[in-house]
PDB file of C-alpha atoms in Angstrom:
ATOM      1  CA  MET A  54     -26.595  23.501  17.481  1.00 58.00           C
ATOM      2  CA  THR A  55     -25.876  20.742  14.858  1.00 74.00           C
ATOM      3  CA  GLU A  56     -24.949  23.028  12.495  1.00 76.00           C
ATOM      4  CA  PHE A  57     -23.129  25.116  14.181  1.00 71.00           C
ATOM      5  CA  VAL A  58     -20.768  22.657  15.069  1.00 76.00           C
ATOM      6  CA  SER A  59     -20.343  21.234  11.136  1.00 82.00           C
ATOM      7  CA  SER A  60     -19.722  25.133  10.398  1.00 87.00           C
ATOM      8  CA  ARG A  61     -17.345  25.903  13.769  1.00 88.00           C
ATOM      9  CA  ARG A  62     -15.227  22.354  12.418  1.00 90.00           C
ATOM     10  CA  HIS A  63     -14.954  23.053   9.100  1.00 90.00           C
ATOM     11  CA  ALA A  64     -14.060  26.544   9.995  1.00 93.00           C
ATOM     12  CA  ILE A  65     -11.307  24.810  12.130  1.00 94.00           C
ATOM     13  CA  ALA A  66      -9.835  22.699   9.629  1.00 94.00           C
ATOM     14  CA  ASP A  67      -9.722  24.830   6.759  1.00 94.00           C
ATOM     15  CA  ASP A  68      -8.167  27.234   8.914  1.00 94.00           C
ATOM     16  CA  LEU A  69      -5.877  24.633   9.575  1.00 95.00           C
ATOM     17  CA  ARG A  70      -5.448  23.056   6.237  1.00 93.00           C
ATOM     18  CA  ARG A  71      -4.373  27.311   4.723  1.00 93.00           C
ATOM     19  CA  ARG A  72      -1.841  27.433   7.438  1.00 93.00           C
ATOM     20  CA  ILE A  73      -0.327  24.082   6.350  1.00 92.00           C
ATOM     21  CA  THR A  74      -0.496  24.900   2.479  1.00 89.00           C
ATOM     22  CA  ALA A  75       1.006  28.303   2.845  1.00 91.00           C
ATOM     23  CA  GLY A  76       3.898  26.701   4.496  1.00 89.00           C
ATOM     24  CA  HIS A  77       3.002  27.961   8.240  1.00 92.00           C
ATOM     25  CA  LEU A  78       3.242  24.654   9.895  1.00 93.00           C
ATOM     26  CA  LYS A  79       5.727  22.671   8.224  1.00 91.00           C
ATOM     27  CA  PRO A  80       6.021  18.430   6.933  1.00 88.00           C
ATOM     28  CA  GLY A  81       6.583  17.140   9.976  1.00 87.00           C
ATOM     29  CA  GLU A  82       6.173  19.191  12.522  1.00 92.00           C
ATOM     30  CA  ARG A  83       4.039  18.392  15.099  1.00 93.00           C
ATOM     31  CA  LEU A  84       0.746  20.807  16.201  1.00 94.00           C
ATOM     32  CA  SER A  85      -0.577  22.289  19.270  1.00 94.00           C
ATOM     33  CA  SER A  86      -1.904  19.531  22.363  1.00 94.00           C
ATOM     34  CA  GLU A  87      -5.568  19.454  20.973  1.00 93.00           C
ATOM     35  CA  ALA A  88      -6.610  20.717  25.213  1.00 93.00           C
ATOM     36  CA  GLU A  89      -4.687  23.390  23.165  1.00 94.00           C
ATOM     37  CA  LEU A  90      -6.217  24.051  20.392  1.00 94.00           C
ATOM     38  CA  ALA A  91      -9.261  23.900  21.236  1.00 93.00           C
ATOM     39  CA  CYS A  92      -8.862  26.525  23.501  1.00 94.00           C
ATOM     40  CA  GLN A  93      -7.438  28.842  20.572  1.00 93.00           C
ATOM     41  CA  TYR A  94     -10.083  28.107  18.293  1.00 93.00           C
ATOM     42  CA  MET A  95     -12.877  28.683  21.820  1.00 92.00           C
ATOM     43  CA  VAL A  96     -14.479  24.898  20.958  1.00 92.00           C
ATOM     44  CA  SER A  97     -14.482  21.635  22.584  1.00 93.00           C
ATOM     45  CA  THR A  98     -12.870  18.877  21.945  1.00 93.00           C
ATOM     46  CA  PRO A  99     -14.778  17.013  20.411  1.00 93.00           C
ATOM     47  CA  THR A 100     -14.925  19.216  17.857  1.00 93.00           C
ATOM     48  CA  LEU A 101     -11.506  20.094  17.708  1.00 93.00           C
ATOM     49  CA  ARG A 102     -11.184  15.731  17.421  1.00 93.00           C
ATOM     50  CA  GLY A 103     -13.677  16.609  14.220  1.00 93.00           C
ATOM     51  CA  ALA A 104     -11.583  19.221  12.338  1.00 93.00           C
ATOM     52  CA  LEU A 105      -8.474  16.990  12.535  1.00 93.00           C
ATOM     53  CA  ALA A 106     -10.463  14.409  11.191  1.00 90.00           C
ATOM     54  CA  VAL A 107     -11.231  15.798   7.926  1.00 90.00           C
ATOM     55  CA  LEU A 108      -7.587  16.878   7.065  1.00 90.00           C
ATOM     56  CA  GLU A 109      -6.402  13.485   8.771  1.00 85.00           C
ATOM     57  CA  ARG A 110      -8.991  11.888   5.502  1.00 81.00           C
ATOM     58  CA  GLU A 111      -7.543  14.058   3.616  1.00 81.00           C
ATOM     59  CA  GLY A 112      -3.956  13.070   3.878  1.00 79.00           C
ATOM     60  CA  LEU A 113      -2.806  16.937   5.359  1.00 86.00           C
ATOM     61  CA  VAL A 114      -2.152  16.141   9.116  1.00 89.00           C
ATOM     62  CA  GLN A 115      -1.461  11.734  10.305  1.00 83.00           C
ATOM     63  CA  LYS A 116      -2.676  10.878  14.429  1.00 83.00           C
ATOM     64  CA  ILE A 117       0.486   9.265  16.365  1.00 79.00           C
ATOM     65  CA  GLN A 118      -0.788   7.646  19.014  1.00 77.00           C
ATOM     66  CA  GLY A 119       0.387   8.695  22.271  1.00 83.00           C
ATOM     67  CA  LYS A 120       2.174  11.756  20.405  1.00 86.00           C
ATOM     68  CA  GLY A 121      -0.522  13.907  19.756  1.00 91.00           C
ATOM     69  CA  ASN A 122      -1.013  14.842  15.503  1.00 92.00           C
ATOM     70  CA  PHE A 123       1.477  15.858  12.861  1.00 91.00           C
ATOM     71  CA  VAL A 124       1.551  18.090   9.882  1.00 91.00           C
ATOM     72  CA  ARG A 125       1.823  14.812   7.061  1.00 82.00           C
ATOM     73  CA  ARG A 126       5.280  14.554   5.335  1.00 78.00           C
ATOM     74  CA  ARG A 127       4.679  14.774   1.203  1.00 74.00           C
ATOM     75  CA  PHE A 128       5.752  10.822   0.251  1.00 72.00           C
ATOM     76  CA  ARG A 129       7.335  10.716  -3.260  1.00 74.00           C
ATOM     77  CA  LYS A 130       4.986   8.370  -5.185  1.00 78.00           C
ATOM     78  CA  ILE A 131       6.393   5.074  -6.858  1.00 81.00           C
ATOM     79  CA  THR A 132       4.555   3.781  -9.777  1.00 83.00           C
ATOM     80  CA  TYR A 133       3.124   0.449 -10.520  1.00 85.00           C
ATOM     81  CA  VAL A 134       2.687  -1.418 -13.498  1.00 83.00           C
ATOM     82  CA  GLY A 135       0.402  -4.351 -14.516  1.00 83.00           C
ATOM     83  CA  GLY A 136       0.784  -7.094 -16.334  1.00 75.00           C
ATOM     84  CA  ARG A 137       4.150  -7.735 -15.648  1.00 71.00           C
ATOM     85  CA  THR A 138       5.583 -11.707 -15.671  1.00 59.00           C
ATOM     86  CA  SER A 139       7.767  -9.968 -12.638  1.00 59.00           C
ATOM     87  CA  LEU A 140       6.574  -7.193 -10.425  1.00 57.00           C
ATOM     88  CA  GLY A 141       8.511  -3.721 -11.402  1.00 53.00           C
ATOM     89  CA  LEU A 142       8.299  -0.973  -8.476  1.00 53.00           C
ATOM     90  CA  SER A 143       9.785   2.575  -9.300  1.00 52.00           C
ATOM     91  CA  THR A 144       9.480   5.614  -7.617  1.00 47.00           C
ATOM     92  CA  ALA A 145       8.390   8.650  -8.828  1.00 48.00           C
ATOM     93  CA  ALA A 146      12.934   9.944  -9.068  1.00 46.00           C
ATOM     94  CA  ASP A 147      13.694   6.123  -9.570  1.00 46.00           C
ATOM     95  CA  THR A 148      16.062   6.189  -6.356  1.00 54.00           C
ATOM     96  CA  ALA A 149      15.992   2.669  -5.950  1.00 61.00           C
ATOM     97  CA  LEU A 150      13.696   0.778  -3.280  1.00 72.00           C
ATOM     98  CA  ARG A 151      15.224  -1.647  -0.210  1.00 81.00           C
ATOM     99  CA  VAL A 152      13.312  -4.763   0.697  1.00 84.00           C
ATOM    100  CA  THR A 153      13.627  -6.341   3.703  1.00 88.00           C
ATOM    101  CA  VAL A 154      12.173 -10.586   3.384  1.00 89.00           C
ATOM    102  CA  ARG A 155      11.193 -12.383   6.221  1.00 91.00           C
ATOM    103  CA  LYS A 156      11.010 -16.308   4.315  1.00 91.00           C
ATOM    104  CA  THR A 157       8.380 -18.944   6.365  1.00 93.00           C
ATOM    105  CA  GLU A 158       7.975 -22.523   4.381  1.00 95.00           C
ATOM    106  CA  ILE A 159       4.391 -23.197   5.153  1.00 96.00           C
ATOM    107  CA  ARG A 160       1.363 -25.362   3.968  1.00 97.00           C
ATOM    108  CA  ALA A 161      -1.343 -23.825   1.740  1.00 97.00           C
ATOM    109  CA  HIS A 162      -5.086 -23.467   3.880  1.00 94.00           C
ATOM    110  CA  GLY A 163      -8.232 -21.944   3.762  1.00 94.00           C
ATOM    111  CA  HIS A 164      -8.237 -19.672   0.908  1.00 94.00           C
ATOM    112  CA  LEU A 165      -4.249 -19.824  -0.196  1.00 96.00           C
ATOM    113  CA  THR A 166      -5.844 -23.736  -1.673  1.00 96.00           C
ATOM    114  CA  LYS A 167      -7.916 -22.069  -4.172  1.00 96.00           C
ATOM    115  CA  LEU A 168      -5.448 -19.024  -5.166  1.00 96.00           C
ATOM    116  CA  LEU A 169      -3.010 -21.250  -6.204  1.00 96.00           C
ATOM    117  CA  GLY A 170      -4.963 -24.293  -6.787  1.00 95.00           C
ATOM    118  CA  VAL A 171      -3.062 -26.847  -4.504  1.00 96.00           C
ATOM    119  CA  LEU A 172      -4.476 -29.203  -2.536  1.00 96.00           C
ATOM    120  CA  ASP A 173      -4.800 -28.410   1.523  1.00 96.00           C
ATOM    121  CA  GLY A 174      -1.320 -28.441   2.941  1.00 96.00           C
ATOM    122  CA  SER A 175       0.474 -28.842   0.275  1.00 96.00           C
ATOM    123  CA  PRO A 176       4.337 -26.825   0.859  1.00 96.00           C
ATOM    124  CA  LEU A 177       4.223 -23.501  -0.315  1.00 96.00           C
ATOM    125  CA  THR A 178       6.822 -20.649   0.324  1.00 93.00           C
ATOM    126  CA  GLU A 179       6.028 -17.023   1.983  1.00 94.00           C
ATOM    127  CA  TYR A 180       7.618 -14.363   1.430  1.00 92.00           C
ATOM    128  CA  PHE A 181       7.234 -11.201   3.393  1.00 92.00           C
ATOM    129  CA  CYS A 182       8.257  -8.882   1.886  1.00 90.00           C
ATOM    130  CA  LEU A 183       8.796  -4.861   2.785  1.00 90.00           C
ATOM    131  CA  SER A 184       9.796  -1.866   0.596  1.00 87.00           C
ATOM    132  CA  LEU A 185      10.868   1.313   2.128  1.00 83.00           C
ATOM    133  CA  GLU A 186      12.925   4.135   0.307  1.00 76.00           C
ATOM    134  CA  GLY A 187      14.594   5.342   3.269  1.00 72.00           C
ATOM    135  CA  GLU A 188      12.462   4.916   6.815  1.00 71.00           C
ATOM    136  CA  THR A 189       8.857   5.757   4.494  1.00 75.00           C
ATOM    137  CA  SER A 190       7.806   2.059   4.196  1.00 82.00           C
ATOM    138  CA  HIS A 191       6.158   1.765   0.462  1.00 84.00           C
ATOM    139  CA  SER A 192       4.012  -1.362   0.741  1.00 89.00           C
ATOM    140  CA  LEU A 193       3.959  -5.024   1.596  1.00 92.00           C
ATOM    141  CA  ALA A 194       3.364  -7.971   0.236  1.00 92.00           C
ATOM    142  CA  ARG A 195       3.180 -11.803   0.915  1.00 94.00           C
ATOM    143  CA  VAL A 196       3.712 -14.137  -1.878  1.00 92.00           C
ATOM    144  CA  TYR A 197       3.252 -17.628  -1.507  1.00 94.00           C
ATOM    145  CA  VAL A 198       5.216 -19.716  -4.496  1.00 92.00           C
ATOM    146  CA  PRO A 199       5.046 -24.078  -4.628  1.00 94.00           C
ATOM    147  CA  ARG A 200       7.430 -24.990  -2.669  1.00 92.00           C
ATOM    148  CA  ASP A 201       9.298 -27.213  -5.659  1.00 90.00           C
ATOM    149  CA  LEU A 202       9.203 -24.236  -7.699  1.00 87.00           C
ATOM    150  CA  THR A 203      11.551 -22.128  -4.781  1.00 80.00           C
ATOM    151  CA  SER A 204      15.107 -21.676  -6.106  1.00 66.00           C
ATOM    152  CA  ALA A 205      17.259 -24.559  -3.255  1.00 48.00           C
ATOM    153  CA  ALA A 206      19.064 -20.494  -1.820  1.00 41.00           C
ATOM    154  CA  GLY A 207      15.995 -18.385  -1.785  1.00 51.00           C
ATOM    155  CA  LEU A 208      15.397 -15.723  -0.870  1.00 52.00           C
ATOM    156  CA  ALA A 209      15.911 -13.933   2.790  1.00 50.00           C
ATOM    157  CA  GLY A 210      17.371 -10.469   4.528  1.00 51.00           C
ATOM    158  CA  GLU A 211      17.355  -7.071   2.589  1.00 48.00           C
ATOM    159  CA  CYS A 212      17.884  -6.499  -1.081  1.00 48.00           C
ATOM    160  CA  THR A 213      16.892  -4.032  -3.714  1.00 44.00           C
ATOM    161  CA  PHE A 214      13.225  -4.964  -5.270  1.00 45.00           C
ATOM    162  CA  GLU A 215      14.739  -6.392  -8.085  1.00 44.00           C
ATOM    163  CA  GLY A 216      16.345  -9.157  -6.622  1.00 44.00           C
ATOM    164  CA  MET A 217      13.483  -9.759  -4.301  1.00 44.00           C
ATOM    165  CA  VAL A 218      11.242 -10.708  -8.135  1.00 43.00           C
ATOM    166  CA  THR A 219      13.582 -12.394  -9.749  1.00 39.00           C
ATOM    167  CA  GLY A 220      14.993 -14.627  -6.905  1.00 43.00           C
ATOM    168  CA  PRO A 221      12.430 -16.135  -5.230  1.00 47.00           C
ATOM    169  CA  THR A 222      11.096 -18.660  -7.948  1.00 46.00           C
ATOM    170  CA  VAL A 223      12.272 -20.682 -11.099  1.00 45.00           C
ATOM    171  CA  PRO A 224       9.468 -21.042 -13.082  1.00 50.00           C
ATOM    172  CA  THR A 225       9.483 -24.208 -15.191  1.00 50.00           C
ATOM    173  CA  SER A 226       8.185 -22.398 -18.387  1.00 56.00           C
ATOM    174  CA  PRO A 227       7.412 -18.767 -18.975  1.00 63.00           C
ATOM    175  CA  PRO A 228       4.420 -16.836 -17.692  1.00 64.00           C
ATOM    176  CA  VAL A 229       2.066 -17.174 -19.862  1.00 79.00           C
ATOM    177  CA  GLU A 230      -1.912 -15.185 -18.032  1.00 87.00           C
ATOM    178  CA  ILE A 231      -1.790 -12.614 -15.065  1.00 89.00           C
ATOM    179  CA  ARG A 232      -4.377 -12.175 -12.509  1.00 91.00           C
ATOM    180  CA  GLU A 233      -4.293  -8.698 -10.890  1.00 93.00           C
ATOM    181  CA  THR A 234      -7.855  -8.505  -9.214  1.00 95.00           C
ATOM    182  CA  VAL A 235      -7.213  -4.750  -7.304  1.00 95.00           C
ATOM    183  CA  CYS A 236      -9.694  -2.454  -4.352  1.00 95.00           C
ATOM    184  CA  ALA A 237      -8.702   0.258  -2.196  1.00 95.00           C
ATOM    185  CA  ARG A 238      -9.939  -0.170   1.029  1.00 95.00           C
ATOM    186  CA  PRO A 239      -8.695   1.390   4.262  1.00 93.00           C
ATOM    187  CA  PRO A 240      -6.189  -0.625   5.415  1.00 93.00           C
ATOM    188  CA  THR A 241      -6.447  -2.884   8.935  1.00 94.00           C
ATOM    189  CA  PRO A 242      -4.993  -2.314  11.969  1.00 91.00           C
ATOM    190  CA  ASP A 243      -1.942  -4.087  10.798  1.00 93.00           C
ATOM    191  CA  GLU A 244      -0.814  -2.666   7.956  1.00 93.00           C
ATOM    192  CA  ALA A 245      -1.087   0.702   9.124  1.00 88.00           C
ATOM    193  CA  SER A 246       1.281  -0.166  11.245  1.00 87.00           C
ATOM    194  CA  THR A 247       4.124  -1.892   9.694  1.00 90.00           C
ATOM    195  CA  LEU A 248       3.356   0.258   6.704  1.00 89.00           C
ATOM    196  CA  ARG A 249       2.917   4.144   9.300  1.00 81.00           C
ATOM    197  CA  THR A 250       0.240   4.563   7.643  1.00 81.00           C
ATOM    198  CA  SER A 251      -3.213   6.594   8.788  1.00 77.00           C
ATOM    199  CA  SER A 252      -6.071   4.726   9.016  1.00 80.00           C
ATOM    200  CA  ALA A 253      -8.396   7.298   7.618  1.00 78.00           C
ATOM    201  CA  ILE A 254      -6.466   6.911   4.326  1.00 82.00           C
ATOM    202  CA  ALA A 255      -7.210   4.033   1.785  1.00 90.00           C
ATOM    203  CA  VAL A 256      -5.036   1.231   0.711  1.00 93.00           C
ATOM    204  CA  LEU A 257      -4.538   0.099  -2.992  1.00 94.00           C
ATOM    205  CA  ALA A 258      -4.785  -3.835  -2.053  1.00 96.00           C
ATOM    206  CA  ILE A 259      -3.358  -5.885  -5.441  1.00 94.00           C
ATOM    207  CA  THR A 260      -3.627  -9.589  -5.580  1.00 95.00           C
ATOM    208  CA  ARG A 261      -1.594 -11.076  -8.425  1.00 93.00           C
ATOM    209  CA  VAL A 262      -1.726 -14.948 -10.125  1.00 93.00           C
ATOM    210  CA  VAL A 263       0.487 -15.841 -12.046  1.00 91.00           C
ATOM    211  CA  ALA A 264       0.132 -18.441 -14.559  1.00 92.00           C
ATOM    212  CA  ASP A 265       2.122 -20.987 -16.753  1.00 90.00           C
ATOM    213  CA  SER A 266       1.145 -21.969 -19.987  1.00 88.00           C
ATOM    214  CA  ALA A 267       0.229 -25.336 -18.502  1.00 89.00           C
ATOM    215  CA  GLY A 268      -2.272 -23.112 -16.468  1.00 91.00           C
ATOM    216  CA  ARG A 269      -0.393 -24.329 -13.542  1.00 92.00           C
ATOM    217  CA  VAL A 270       0.024 -21.404 -10.772  1.00 94.00           C
ATOM    218  CA  VAL A 271       3.340 -20.653  -9.964  1.00 91.00           C
ATOM    219  CA  GLU A 272       3.001 -17.354  -8.097  1.00 91.00           C
ATOM    220  CA  ALA A 273       0.525 -15.582  -6.517  1.00 94.00           C
ATOM    221  CA  ALA A 274       0.532 -12.200  -3.767  1.00 93.00           C
ATOM    222  CA  HIS A 275      -1.301 -10.235  -1.804  1.00 95.00           C
ATOM    223  CA  LEU A 276       0.110  -6.391  -2.150  1.00 93.00           C
ATOM    224  CA  VAL A 277      -0.627  -3.050   0.018  1.00 95.00           C
ATOM    225  CA  PHE A 278       0.250   0.150  -0.893  1.00 92.00           C
ATOM    226  CA  PRO A 279      -0.624   3.082   1.289  1.00 90.00           C
ATOM    227  CA  GLY A 280      -2.783   5.538  -1.421  1.00 88.00           C
ATOM    228  CA  ASP A 281      -1.279   8.571  -0.763  1.00 81.00           C
ATOM    229  CA  ARG A 282       2.230   6.678  -2.085  1.00 83.00           C
ATOM    230  CA  ILE A 283       1.281   4.870  -5.179  1.00 86.00           C
ATOM    231  CA  ASP A 284       0.109   5.363  -9.193  1.00 86.00           C
ATOM    232  CA  ALA A 285      -1.037   2.382 -10.546  1.00 87.00           C
ATOM    233  CA  ILE A 286      -0.507   2.008 -15.206  1.00 87.00           C
ATOM    234  CA  PHE A 287      -2.551  -1.509 -16.241  1.00 85.00           C
ATOM    235  CA  THR A 288      -2.236  -0.743 -20.324  1.00 82.00           C
ATOM    236  CA  THR A 289      -5.659  -3.357 -22.027  1.00 77.00           C
ATOM    237  CA  HIS A 290      -3.717  -4.970 -25.024  1.00 71.00           C
ATOM    238  CA  HIS A 291      -7.184  -5.322 -28.170  1.00 68.00           C
ATOM    239  CA  VAL A 292      -6.759  -8.978 -29.061  1.00 63.00           C
ATOM    240  CA  ILE A 293      -7.757  -9.383 -33.101  1.00 62.00           C
ATOM    241  CA  ASN A 294      -9.650 -12.720 -33.782  1.00 59.00           C
ATOM    242  CA  GLU A 295      -7.368 -13.629 -36.545  1.00 53.00           C
ATOM    243  CA  ARG A 296     -10.211 -15.632 -38.075  1.00 53.00           C
ATOM    244  CA  ARG A 297     -12.595 -12.939 -38.990  1.00 52.00           C
ATOM    245  CA  VAL A 298     -10.208 -11.158 -40.366  1.00 48.00           C
ATOM    246  CA  GLN A 299      -9.200 -13.560 -42.897  1.00 50.00           C
ATOM    247  CA  GLY A 300     -12.910 -14.268 -43.142  1.00 49.00           C
TER     248      GLY A 300
END
C-alpha cells in the first residue's frame, strides 16, 4: 500500500512538472484547489499534498497560506562576490537593486559580543537591510557597526545597494581581514515571510566579519539569500612564503 501511494505521488508530480516545463501552466498561475486536483487524479488529499511537496522542494510550486498553490515565477539571480572590502550584489542583467534600510541603536549582547569582540553592553548601530528588484526580495541583512564608527548622518529609508554599503561606516583604517562563514539551511519562519520564499527552499546564510589592521572588528553582518535567487563566488588567493622562495 505504501509503495502504491508513493508511486501515485510521484506520477502526479511528474505530470504537473511536465505541464509546468511545457508552459501549459504559466509562472504565477494558481493551480486548481487541492480538493479539485485530488479528485482529478483520483487520490486522497494527503497523497496529492505529497506530490505538491515534491514540486515545492524542486522550486516549481509555491504554497501561499490561505491562497493556494502557485507555479513559481522564475527569479532573476544576483551574484554575491565574497572577499570584497565592501558588500556587493548585482543581478544577472545589471539591474540596480533598491534597498530599504532601518537603523536602530542597540547594545551588544549574547552572540554579538563575541562576533564583534566587544564588551557586553557596548553601543552598536544595527542596520536591517532588505534588497529588492521591483517587488522581488533578493536578500536581507543585519549589519552591526560599533557606534563610534557610524557616520553622523547615518543611513535609513531607501537607497541603492551601493549607497547602503558605503554609507553606514567610516573605518579608521582600511580593512585587512574579511572572514565569511557560509552555510545552507532552511529559512526561519520570519525569513521565509520577509523574503517571500517557501520554507522548502533552502537559504544561503553568510556571516561576514571585517577587521582593520589593528585587529578591531569594524563591521559584522548576517546575510540571508533565497537559494533559488543567488550565485556566490569565492576566490582563493595563495600567498607565497617569500622567505622560502629566497632560500
